């Protein structure tokens, strides 16, 4: 079965009762339920592509009954939708619009907003009028994979009739909005018995008197089309078959895209890599160059994927940065030409968007989604993956012929589409990949959270698997992690490789893992001392060197920051096995700052002291305080500022150093003030 029918009467009943005992709320509850069922299946719709509605009756403040349409609001995804994501709009004023010949997008949005029953609701979908003009109580709209194949075939009408006989009406391609709603309504009126609509080059609509009826039709229609094309199972999006050998071109490509974007330090893209047998088979086709330039399967993909992929052949990849740069330059100039060609025909003046690729075909290897952050890269990769399936099968069944360039341009530069991407200044660390060793500990996790809040993508490395998983749960699902012992020979290489495969590269290394071995130098055996060096010096060296390889390939600078320690300059009793390697790490920092300066890579360190963590446990604090004859509080506040220093203060120092563009070879002290540990 391509798409399982997941409707469950018991769940539906629960959802019906989830809001209030009002009939309108019961219907809205049911609407939420089947909207979620649809949204949770990526083969039906992905990333804001698609919407659902229900028409209900509600009393206004004067007690008059009104017809209200609840329709998906922009900014909400169906898989997690709630009542607030389905704003109510007065239906009557919307229906009055049918009498108009033309209606501008601005007027359409304004009228929809003016008739919201809750003025604080999000903007109703751009497809609201299409839902409103259909007479049915429940209306569902998807961009299902099988329907995208069908919708882009040159003979889609005939095949639709072959599969559905007269059950579906076919609507020609028109950009979403007033005109499409009018057209769909007039075609529906001529075929009032249909169960749904096929929108050419766009997607699928169904409707019904109940949520279940409309949902059943979504599933049965989708399965009927899937069967026609021989699609058996649901697509497993997001698969990675495993590491690839020549991943070194990822950072090269990443750096070059940033360069093409024109930024000096900002503007690094994040990648999302996919490979599976479907993608591999696709790259065996001999018509890839032709297919590359055809356009995307649904008009709303374009804002996230651009109209075509960057296509890198094996030859490009093997020949390194020169070839890749040339391909990117060609991509840019083609995009500029497309913009100029189309903007001339457009009535309104427009500013060209960035000319960087949003998805990449890597011949024989896989595909990449490219985004400003990990989430948008993942969205682009999902859509790129879906497009590979649609093109592959469509081409075998008569041809993949999506919307024309002019229509694509209108969608890409349509303000209502661009609004889906959200506005506002990007976060300070957006596009930065930060690897943190010892990432599951107190300081590591606090640092991860601090960078994450600023928009960075995080890759945690830690030995403790359980703690690592718990730490990752506190971050975003798009962040990554790897469990390894940083003192083992291959760990640094493996961690940097895993991070590069996940995000495309690395920008900031926080080399933080460490651990204290207490004991007097004269009594310590050689092995214990050497082990302390492995952890507190050699692991820093190997992670820094492996990170440097990636930073150099990116050729966009980068930052390496060590957690050094107050011990590096202020020896403590019985702390020799900790202080001596840490002192060496401080010198490593200075040496690397000297050697890497000309590549724009800065190397700095943080000297922290007396932080509650896995290293300084509550038990240890108790012992220390007791041996000094002071309270635990006094012990922790035993600094010039008389205040306990926490992991988040250390995290602030790492972030501060990462933000400092003209500082290298520097140590930032975070110890509340300690004259003996001041750097002179
Ligand atoms: Zn749509």
XYZ file of C-alpha atoms and ligand atoms in Angstrom:
681
model
C 0.000 0.000 0.000
C 1.486 3.332 -1.012
C -0.460 5.421 1.495
C -2.179 3.787 4.474
C -5.571 5.049 5.630
C -4.887 5.943 9.255
C -8.374 7.155 10.176
C -9.385 5.751 13.544
C -12.919 6.300 14.870
C -11.817 6.408 18.498
C -9.148 9.049 17.858
C -11.589 11.034 15.724
C -14.104 11.028 18.574
C -11.450 12.257 20.990
C -10.472 15.071 18.663
C -14.142 16.005 18.259
C -14.315 16.561 21.995
C -10.935 18.234 22.329
C -11.986 21.904 22.000
C -15.493 22.493 23.421
C -19.034 21.126 23.273
C -20.045 23.621 20.535
C -20.846 21.878 17.263
C -18.495 24.241 15.399
C -15.648 23.298 17.723
C -16.410 19.602 17.382
C -16.138 19.950 13.618
C -12.961 21.984 13.970
C -11.532 19.281 16.278
C -12.200 16.661 13.626
C -10.650 18.970 11.038
C -7.468 19.158 13.115
C -7.387 15.373 13.397
C -7.456 14.529 9.681
C -5.256 17.535 8.847
C -2.609 15.998 11.093
C -3.063 12.560 9.511
C -2.368 14.141 6.134
C 0.500 16.300 7.378
C 2.276 13.400 9.012
C 2.685 11.609 5.697
C 5.443 13.368 3.698
C 4.274 11.648 0.532
C 1.012 13.611 0.783
C 2.454 16.998 1.549
C 5.577 18.608 2.861
C 6.626 21.891 4.373
C 3.587 24.112 4.063
C 2.615 22.720 0.661
C -1.084 21.922 1.038
C -3.939 23.013 3.244
C -7.285 21.990 4.703
C -10.525 23.739 5.672
C -13.933 23.250 7.274
C -17.077 25.398 7.031
C -19.012 25.810 10.278
C -21.701 27.990 11.840
C -20.830 30.229 14.770
C -22.628 32.947 16.753
C -21.179 36.435 16.661
C -21.068 38.741 19.681
C -24.708 39.801 19.087
C -25.944 36.239 18.911
C -26.359 36.195 15.118
C -25.361 32.975 13.365
C -22.654 33.323 10.725
C -21.027 30.967 8.233
C -17.328 30.673 9.038
C -14.564 28.906 7.121
C -11.619 27.656 9.180
C -8.616 27.402 6.869
C -4.944 26.678 7.444
C -3.052 29.828 8.419
C 0.330 30.649 6.978
C 3.285 29.644 9.136
C 1.600 26.455 10.368
C 2.414 22.919 9.256
C -0.419 20.401 9.067
C 1.443 17.663 10.960
C 1.395 19.691 14.170
C -1.552 21.987 13.516
C -3.778 23.247 16.356
C -6.994 25.278 16.447
C -4.982 28.516 16.376
C -3.462 27.391 13.066
C -6.877 27.205 11.407
C -8.133 30.817 11.624
C -11.869 31.422 11.129
C -12.913 33.780 8.321
C -16.483 35.036 7.644
C -17.575 33.171 4.554
C -20.227 35.524 3.167
C -17.893 38.422 2.299
C -15.522 35.925 0.639
C -18.327 34.497 -1.501
C -19.310 38.003 -2.586
C -15.925 38.250 -4.306
C -17.096 35.728 -6.927
C -18.901 38.613 -8.642
C -15.592 40.422 -9.307
C -13.623 40.020 -12.493
C -10.272 40.830 -10.980
C -8.888 41.102 -7.491
C -5.319 42.043 -6.630
C -3.345 39.884 -4.209
C -3.102 42.801 -1.792
C -6.886 43.282 -1.810
C -7.422 39.554 -1.424
C -5.153 39.373 1.633
C -6.731 42.496 3.071
C -10.310 41.229 2.699
C -9.355 37.868 4.206
C -7.724 39.594 7.179
C -10.628 42.036 7.606
C -13.005 39.127 8.002
C -11.079 37.105 10.553
C -13.177 36.304 13.618
C -10.019 36.684 15.706
C -7.972 39.670 14.627
C -4.770 38.189 16.049
C -4.923 35.106 13.761
C -2.214 34.384 11.180
C -2.921 35.168 7.525
C -5.315 32.636 5.998
C -3.757 30.494 3.252
C -3.292 31.929 -0.254
C -5.647 29.160 -1.373
C -8.487 30.295 0.952
C -10.789 31.449 -1.857
C -10.539 28.119 -3.668
C -11.667 26.378 -0.471
C -14.356 28.995 0.140
C -15.847 28.825 -3.362
C -16.349 25.042 -3.178
C -19.672 24.187 -1.512
C -18.440 21.236 0.581
C -18.068 21.278 4.319
C -14.567 19.734 4.385
C -11.928 20.454 1.718
C -8.420 18.943 1.631
C -5.544 19.936 -0.643
C -2.246 18.075 -1.016
C 0.843 17.953 -3.224
C 1.157 14.150 -3.049
C 4.101 12.540 -4.842
C 1.919 10.425 -7.233
C -0.244 13.456 -8.029
C 2.819 15.570 -8.787
C 3.902 12.918 -11.304
C 0.447 12.919 -12.870
C 0.016 16.703 -12.765
C 3.209 17.267 -14.789
C 2.583 14.760 -17.585
C 1.802 16.199 -21.024
C -1.253 13.929 -21.248
C -2.350 14.308 -17.621
C -6.007 14.798 -18.572
C -6.269 11.509 -20.437
C -4.489 9.551 -17.740
C -6.632 11.179 -15.062
C -9.730 10.077 -16.927
C -8.287 6.619 -17.437
C -7.727 6.238 -13.690
C -10.746 8.077 -12.309
C -13.254 8.184 -15.142
C -15.381 11.235 -14.210
C -14.524 11.257 -10.505
C -11.985 14.095 -10.792
C -12.278 17.397 -12.621
C -9.118 18.812 -14.194
C -8.127 22.455 -13.601
C -5.512 24.078 -15.861
C -2.463 25.707 -14.306
C -3.078 29.163 -12.829
C -1.058 30.655 -10.017
C -2.809 30.261 -6.617
C -5.107 33.141 -5.710
C -8.343 34.705 -6.939
C -8.143 33.644 -10.587
C -7.450 30.006 -9.776
C -10.327 29.978 -7.266
C -12.732 31.361 -9.903
C -11.584 28.884 -12.535
C -11.821 25.910 -10.158
C -15.312 26.952 -9.113
C -16.581 27.302 -12.666
C -15.185 23.903 -13.676
C -16.588 22.330 -10.522
C -20.048 23.793 -11.247
C -20.045 21.981 -14.575
C -19.064 18.728 -12.839
C -20.814 18.934 -9.455
C -20.614 15.183 -8.796
C -16.810 14.918 -8.737
C -14.954 13.797 -5.599
C -12.014 16.049 -6.185
C -9.855 18.101 -8.535
C -6.562 17.559 -10.302
C -4.754 20.884 -10.556
C -2.356 20.615 -13.472
C 1.300 21.289 -12.573
C 0.240 21.768 -8.982
C -1.637 19.124 -6.928
C -4.847 17.533 -5.741
C -8.079 18.593 -3.988
C -10.773 16.467 -2.389
C -13.915 17.352 -0.476
C -16.671 15.726 1.530
C -19.476 16.223 3.971
C -17.343 14.791 6.769
C -13.637 15.007 7.552
C -13.433 11.262 7.115
C -15.022 11.317 3.663
C -12.624 13.944 2.362
C -9.610 12.200 3.963
C -10.651 8.804 2.564
C -10.738 10.364 -0.880
C -7.250 11.856 -0.440
C -5.932 8.392 0.413
C -7.868 6.379 -2.161
C -7.163 8.830 -5.007
C -3.470 8.975 -4.103
C -3.255 5.188 -3.992
C -5.044 4.870 -7.329
C -2.488 7.178 -8.976
C 0.407 5.456 -7.188
C -0.825 2.096 -8.488
C -0.979 3.425 -12.027
C 2.682 4.455 -11.838
C 3.747 1.272 -10.050
C 4.656 3.034 -6.796
C 4.311 0.399 -4.111
C 5.588 1.741 -0.826
C 5.602 5.054 0.906
C 8.807 7.000 0.235
C 11.323 6.956 3.060
C 12.558 10.519 2.911
C 15.825 11.554 4.507
C 17.806 8.370 4.087
C 21.560 8.271 4.028
C 23.073 4.995 2.959
C 26.159 5.679 4.980
C 29.367 7.639 4.730
C 30.750 8.426 1.322
C 34.433 8.398 0.527
C 35.165 11.671 -1.180
C 33.235 13.965 1.139
C 36.039 16.568 1.053
C 34.327 18.423 -1.763
C 31.447 19.305 0.597
C 33.466 21.995 2.435
C 34.948 23.164 -0.879
C 31.455 23.629 -2.320
C 30.200 25.201 0.887
C 32.968 27.784 0.925
C 32.490 28.573 -2.752
C 28.720 29.078 -2.366
C 29.444 31.491 0.493
C 31.894 33.325 -1.729
C 29.356 33.563 -4.545
C 26.848 34.886 -1.985
C 29.278 37.742 -1.560
C 29.539 37.629 2.220
C 32.839 38.059 3.995
C 32.164 35.989 7.047
C 28.389 35.419 7.122
C 26.386 33.591 4.508
C 27.798 30.076 4.917
C 25.164 27.610 3.766
C 24.213 24.404 5.586
C 23.902 21.165 3.611
C 21.636 18.170 3.995
C 22.916 15.100 2.179
C 20.776 12.181 0.913
C 21.574 9.021 -0.979
C 19.505 5.903 -1.531
C 18.861 3.445 -4.322
C 16.141 5.621 -5.927
C 18.571 8.538 -6.166
C 21.373 6.262 -7.382
C 19.138 4.831 -10.108
C 18.123 8.326 -11.127
C 21.755 9.253 -11.759
C 22.035 6.345 -14.165
C 19.710 8.189 -16.539
C 21.241 9.555 -19.706
C 18.957 12.616 -19.907
C 19.965 14.325 -16.663
C 21.125 17.568 -18.255
C 17.807 17.887 -20.037
C 15.849 17.092 -16.891
C 17.877 19.515 -14.805
C 16.470 22.496 -16.648
C 12.812 21.533 -16.683
C 11.661 23.225 -13.462
C 10.172 21.989 -10.210
C 7.228 19.644 -9.687
C 5.043 22.153 -7.839
C 5.207 25.961 -8.051
C 5.624 26.445 -4.315
C 8.789 24.298 -4.287
C 10.648 27.049 -6.097
C 10.982 29.379 -3.098
C 12.877 26.643 -1.251
C 14.719 24.855 -4.046
C 15.040 27.459 -6.835
C 13.920 26.485 -10.304
C 16.689 24.002 -10.960
C 19.509 22.159 -9.201
C 23.211 22.818 -9.468
C 24.428 19.710 -11.264
C 27.930 18.500 -10.435
C 29.193 15.578 -12.484
C 31.762 13.070 -11.252
C 34.285 14.886 -13.388
C 33.529 18.228 -11.665
C 33.810 16.662 -8.236
C 37.069 14.867 -8.975
C 38.657 17.966 -10.438
C 38.197 19.988 -7.289
C 37.568 23.615 -6.605
C 38.322 25.065 -10.050
C 35.621 23.056 -11.803
C 33.131 23.528 -8.982
C 33.713 27.277 -9.004
C 33.091 27.394 -12.735
C 29.839 25.463 -12.327
C 28.719 27.869 -9.598
C 29.592 30.882 -11.712
C 27.583 29.422 -14.580
C 24.689 28.768 -12.216
C 24.829 32.360 -11.048
C 24.964 33.851 -14.525
C 22.126 31.597 -15.734
C 20.052 32.751 -12.774
C 20.818 36.398 -13.513
C 19.805 35.905 -17.137
C 16.582 34.209 -16.073
C 15.838 37.082 -13.720
C 16.502 39.765 -16.327
C 14.513 37.866 -18.979
C 11.486 37.535 -16.740
C 11.604 40.811 -14.839
C 11.297 42.640 -18.160
C 7.960 40.942 -18.752
C 6.787 41.574 -15.202
C 4.854 44.752 -14.509
C 6.260 45.448 -11.066
C 9.888 46.187 -10.283
C 11.670 43.454 -8.348
C 15.027 42.957 -6.705
C 16.957 39.839 -7.626
C 17.152 37.210 -4.883
C 20.479 35.572 -4.074
C 21.738 33.557 -7.021
C 22.979 30.593 -5.009
C 21.762 27.023 -5.597
C 19.291 25.570 -3.088
C 19.773 21.974 -4.100
C 22.580 20.069 -5.778
C 22.671 16.886 -7.828
C 25.910 15.024 -7.230
C 26.264 12.547 -10.057
C 26.737 9.014 -8.763
C 26.763 10.206 -5.150
C 23.474 11.720 -4.023
C 21.678 15.007 -3.570
C 22.193 17.968 -1.283
C 19.619 20.327 0.139
C 21.169 23.750 0.718
C 19.772 26.253 3.201
C 20.610 29.175 5.426
C 20.179 26.831 8.383
C 19.813 23.100 9.002
C 16.019 23.213 8.881
C 15.778 24.944 5.522
C 18.501 22.638 4.142
C 16.441 19.655 5.243
C 13.290 21.093 3.631
C 15.159 21.713 0.374
C 16.529 18.143 0.496
C 13.054 16.654 1.072
C 11.668 18.535 -1.901
C 14.727 17.709 -4.019
C 14.239 14.043 -3.189
C 10.553 14.180 -4.098
C 11.435 15.935 -7.349
C 13.888 13.182 -8.269
C 11.097 10.587 -7.943
C 8.608 12.751 -9.834
C 11.039 13.395 -12.696
C 12.238 9.823 -12.913
C 8.783 8.239 -13.105
C 7.158 11.100 -14.996
C 9.774 10.959 -17.709
C 9.185 7.227 -18.144
C 5.431 7.768 -18.422
C 5.407 10.367 -21.153
C 7.465 13.259 -19.831
C 7.974 15.600 -16.923
C 6.615 18.976 -18.041
C 6.120 21.335 -15.086
C 5.125 25.014 -15.216
C 6.798 27.323 -17.702
C 9.625 29.651 -16.734
C 7.314 32.667 -16.673
C 4.949 30.996 -14.209
C 7.884 29.814 -12.141
C 9.222 33.362 -11.948
C 5.832 34.699 -10.899
C 5.728 32.204 -8.061
C 9.339 32.664 -6.983
C 8.942 36.442 -6.828
C 5.379 36.454 -5.518
C 5.306 38.357 -2.244
C 2.738 35.953 -0.793
C 5.040 32.999 -1.447
C 8.135 34.770 -0.134
C 6.141 35.600 3.010
C 6.130 31.851 3.791
C 9.870 32.023 4.415
C 9.462 34.559 7.205
C 11.123 37.895 7.588
C 13.524 39.549 9.961
C 17.249 39.740 10.420
C 18.977 36.368 10.420
C 20.336 35.264 13.781
C 23.967 36.140 14.444
C 25.254 32.541 14.159
C 22.919 31.394 11.373
C 24.800 29.195 8.933
C 27.616 28.434 11.394
C 28.463 24.852 12.256
C 29.816 24.477 15.775
C 31.434 21.257 16.990
C 31.731 20.880 20.753
C 33.783 18.100 22.333
C 32.722 17.093 25.811
C 29.389 18.328 24.514
C 27.193 16.419 26.948
C 28.836 17.802 30.106
C 27.779 20.923 31.993
C 30.027 23.390 30.132
C 29.651 21.636 26.768
C 25.872 21.609 26.856
C 25.610 25.181 28.155
C 27.877 26.231 25.273
C 25.803 24.252 22.771
C 22.625 25.942 23.972
C 24.220 29.389 23.804
C 25.338 28.870 20.181
C 22.044 27.225 19.268
C 20.046 30.190 20.548
C 22.044 32.337 18.151
C 21.031 30.133 15.219
C 24.125 27.916 14.880
C 23.966 24.237 13.901
C 25.486 22.107 16.643
C 27.500 18.887 16.511
C 28.132 17.342 19.938
C 30.950 14.901 20.643
C 31.100 13.003 23.911
C 32.169 9.651 25.301
C 29.033 9.052 27.370
C 26.318 7.798 24.996
C 23.435 8.165 27.419
C 24.359 11.704 28.421
C 24.961 12.560 24.786
C 21.486 11.465 23.761
C 19.981 13.375 26.690
C 21.949 16.483 25.699
C 20.860 16.177 22.070
C 17.213 16.056 23.172
C 17.702 19.500 24.711
C 18.753 20.870 21.314
C 16.995 20.805 17.941
C 16.339 17.609 15.977
C 18.456 19.105 13.218
C 21.569 19.152 15.433
C 23.964 16.211 15.348
C 26.122 14.145 17.653
C 28.710 11.389 17.734
C 29.787 9.278 20.632
C 33.534 8.678 20.777
C 36.526 8.713 23.086
C 38.492 11.803 22.095
C 41.767 10.170 23.163
C 41.429 7.355 20.610
C 43.519 7.628 17.475
C 40.840 8.005 14.801
C 38.231 9.845 16.878
C 38.974 13.363 15.699
C 38.969 12.356 12.043
C 35.720 10.409 12.423
C 33.977 13.195 14.341
C 34.966 15.878 11.842
C 33.903 13.611 8.978
C 30.498 12.922 10.586
C 29.955 16.632 11.156
C 30.920 17.411 7.551
C 28.555 14.758 6.218
C 25.750 16.145 8.347
C 26.131 19.868 7.680
C 28.625 20.210 4.836
C 31.522 21.465 6.931
C 32.576 23.095 10.159
C 33.136 26.711 11.208
C 33.823 26.756 14.925
C 35.534 24.065 16.992
C 35.040 24.258 20.742
C 37.667 21.807 21.944
C 36.286 21.382 25.414
C 36.621 17.747 26.521
C 38.933 17.306 29.469
C 39.325 15.668 32.824
C 41.459 16.075 35.932
C 43.629 13.374 37.418
C 44.645 14.317 40.949
C 47.908 13.261 42.563
C 51.365 14.451 43.442
C 53.855 14.387 40.583
C 56.400 12.402 42.559
C 53.955 9.628 43.266
C 52.116 9.418 39.950
C 52.921 6.514 37.674
C 54.027 7.199 34.125
C 50.968 5.672 32.474
C 48.483 7.757 34.449
C 50.431 10.873 33.592
C 50.585 9.996 29.900
C 46.835 9.272 29.846
C 46.223 12.721 31.313
C 48.254 14.126 28.407
C 46.219 12.144 25.894
C 43.010 13.742 27.144
C 44.126 17.257 28.050
C 46.634 17.900 25.293
C 46.732 15.379 22.422
C 42.958 15.261 21.932
C 42.949 19.063 21.590
C 45.775 18.816 19.084
C 44.130 16.135 16.951
C 40.696 17.804 16.903
C 42.268 21.157 16.051
C 44.298 19.635 13.211
C 41.361 17.708 11.740
C 39.106 20.777 11.998
C 41.788 22.843 10.276
C 41.699 20.528 7.248
C 37.991 21.302 6.744
C 38.383 25.022 7.483
C 41.134 25.235 4.869
C 39.020 23.459 2.263
C 36.203 25.936 2.920
C 38.680 28.806 2.622
C 36.428 31.109 4.685
C 38.426 31.449 7.903
C 37.080 29.763 11.010
C 37.546 29.572 14.749
C 39.231 27.124 17.065
C 38.675 27.696 20.775
C 40.197 25.549 23.508
C 38.935 25.061 27.012
C 42.308 25.549 28.701
C 41.927 26.028 32.478
C 43.285 28.206 35.191
C 45.694 25.336 35.969
C 47.659 26.183 32.840
C 49.186 29.201 34.557
C 48.405 28.780 38.221
C 49.449 25.352 39.489
C 47.306 23.716 42.127
C 48.443 21.174 44.654
C 48.123 17.604 43.296
C 46.927 18.994 39.958
C 50.139 18.526 37.969
C 48.729 15.858 35.670
C 45.999 18.320 34.724
C 47.922 21.592 34.680
C 50.941 20.437 32.669
C 49.016 19.188 29.590
C 46.695 22.209 29.869
C 49.738 24.496 29.838
C 50.851 22.690 26.698
C 47.370 23.224 25.220
C 47.752 26.932 25.898
C 51.018 26.904 23.992
C 49.367 24.853 21.243
C 46.783 27.619 20.996
C 49.508 30.237 20.566
C 51.458 28.123 18.106
C 48.394 27.429 15.953
C 47.371 31.085 16.103
C 50.786 31.866 14.592
C 50.643 29.151 11.932
C 47.001 29.580 10.903
C 46.722 33.359 10.995
C 47.274 33.843 7.285
C 44.396 31.472 6.455
C 42.031 33.616 8.524
C 41.581 30.936 11.169
C 41.719 32.353 14.675
C 42.743 30.266 17.659
C 41.867 31.276 21.213
C 41.212 29.793 24.620
C 39.108 30.111 27.733
C 40.589 29.797 31.201
C 37.779 28.884 33.531
C 37.928 27.888 37.163
C 35.717 26.343 39.802
C 32.679 25.467 37.693
C 30.178 22.865 38.905
C 30.517 20.071 36.343
C 31.487 16.452 35.834
C 35.016 17.543 36.726
C 34.095 19.478 39.853
C 31.277 17.402 41.310
C 29.172 18.281 44.346
C 31.027 15.600 46.321
C 34.384 17.061 45.344
C 33.192 20.555 46.266
C 32.153 19.278 49.689
C 35.607 17.747 50.272
C 37.460 20.857 49.101
C 35.327 23.182 51.219
C 35.827 20.965 54.265
C 39.606 20.768 53.848
C 39.752 24.564 53.638
C 37.427 24.982 56.591
C 34.869 27.049 54.706
C 31.260 26.496 53.669
C 30.540 25.097 50.195
C 28.983 28.422 49.247
C 32.042 30.350 50.413
C 34.273 27.912 48.534
C 32.346 28.389 45.276
C 32.272 32.157 45.756
C 35.945 32.342 46.707
C 36.944 34.845 44.003
C 37.389 38.599 43.654
C 33.764 39.143 42.615
C 32.522 36.869 45.446
C 30.100 35.139 43.070
C 29.874 31.569 41.875
C 30.917 31.094 38.263
C 28.595 28.785 36.302
C 28.796 26.793 33.087
C 26.719 29.423 31.308
C 29.333 32.084 32.126
C 31.929 29.895 30.411
C 29.543 29.397 27.483
C 29.278 33.193 27.169
C 33.065 33.385 26.892
C 33.165 30.812 24.079
C 30.453 32.719 22.227
C 32.242 36.031 22.822
C 35.494 34.668 21.380
C 33.605 33.209 18.420
C 32.194 36.679 17.776
C 35.551 38.438 17.942
C 36.729 38.921 14.402
C 40.163 40.425 15.055
C 41.370 38.397 18.005
C 43.689 35.407 17.893
C 46.150 33.890 20.335
C 44.120 35.196 23.249
C 42.977 33.684 26.540
C 39.756 34.834 28.147
C 39.582 34.208 31.881
C 36.270 33.212 33.476
C 36.935 32.685 37.161
C 35.261 35.563 39.001
C 38.723 37.116 39.488
C 41.824 35.454 40.882
C 45.010 37.522 41.110
C 47.223 34.440 41.077
C 45.638 33.184 37.853
C 45.749 36.491 35.970
C 47.752 36.426 32.792
C 50.729 38.700 32.824
Zn -1.170 24.028 -3.469
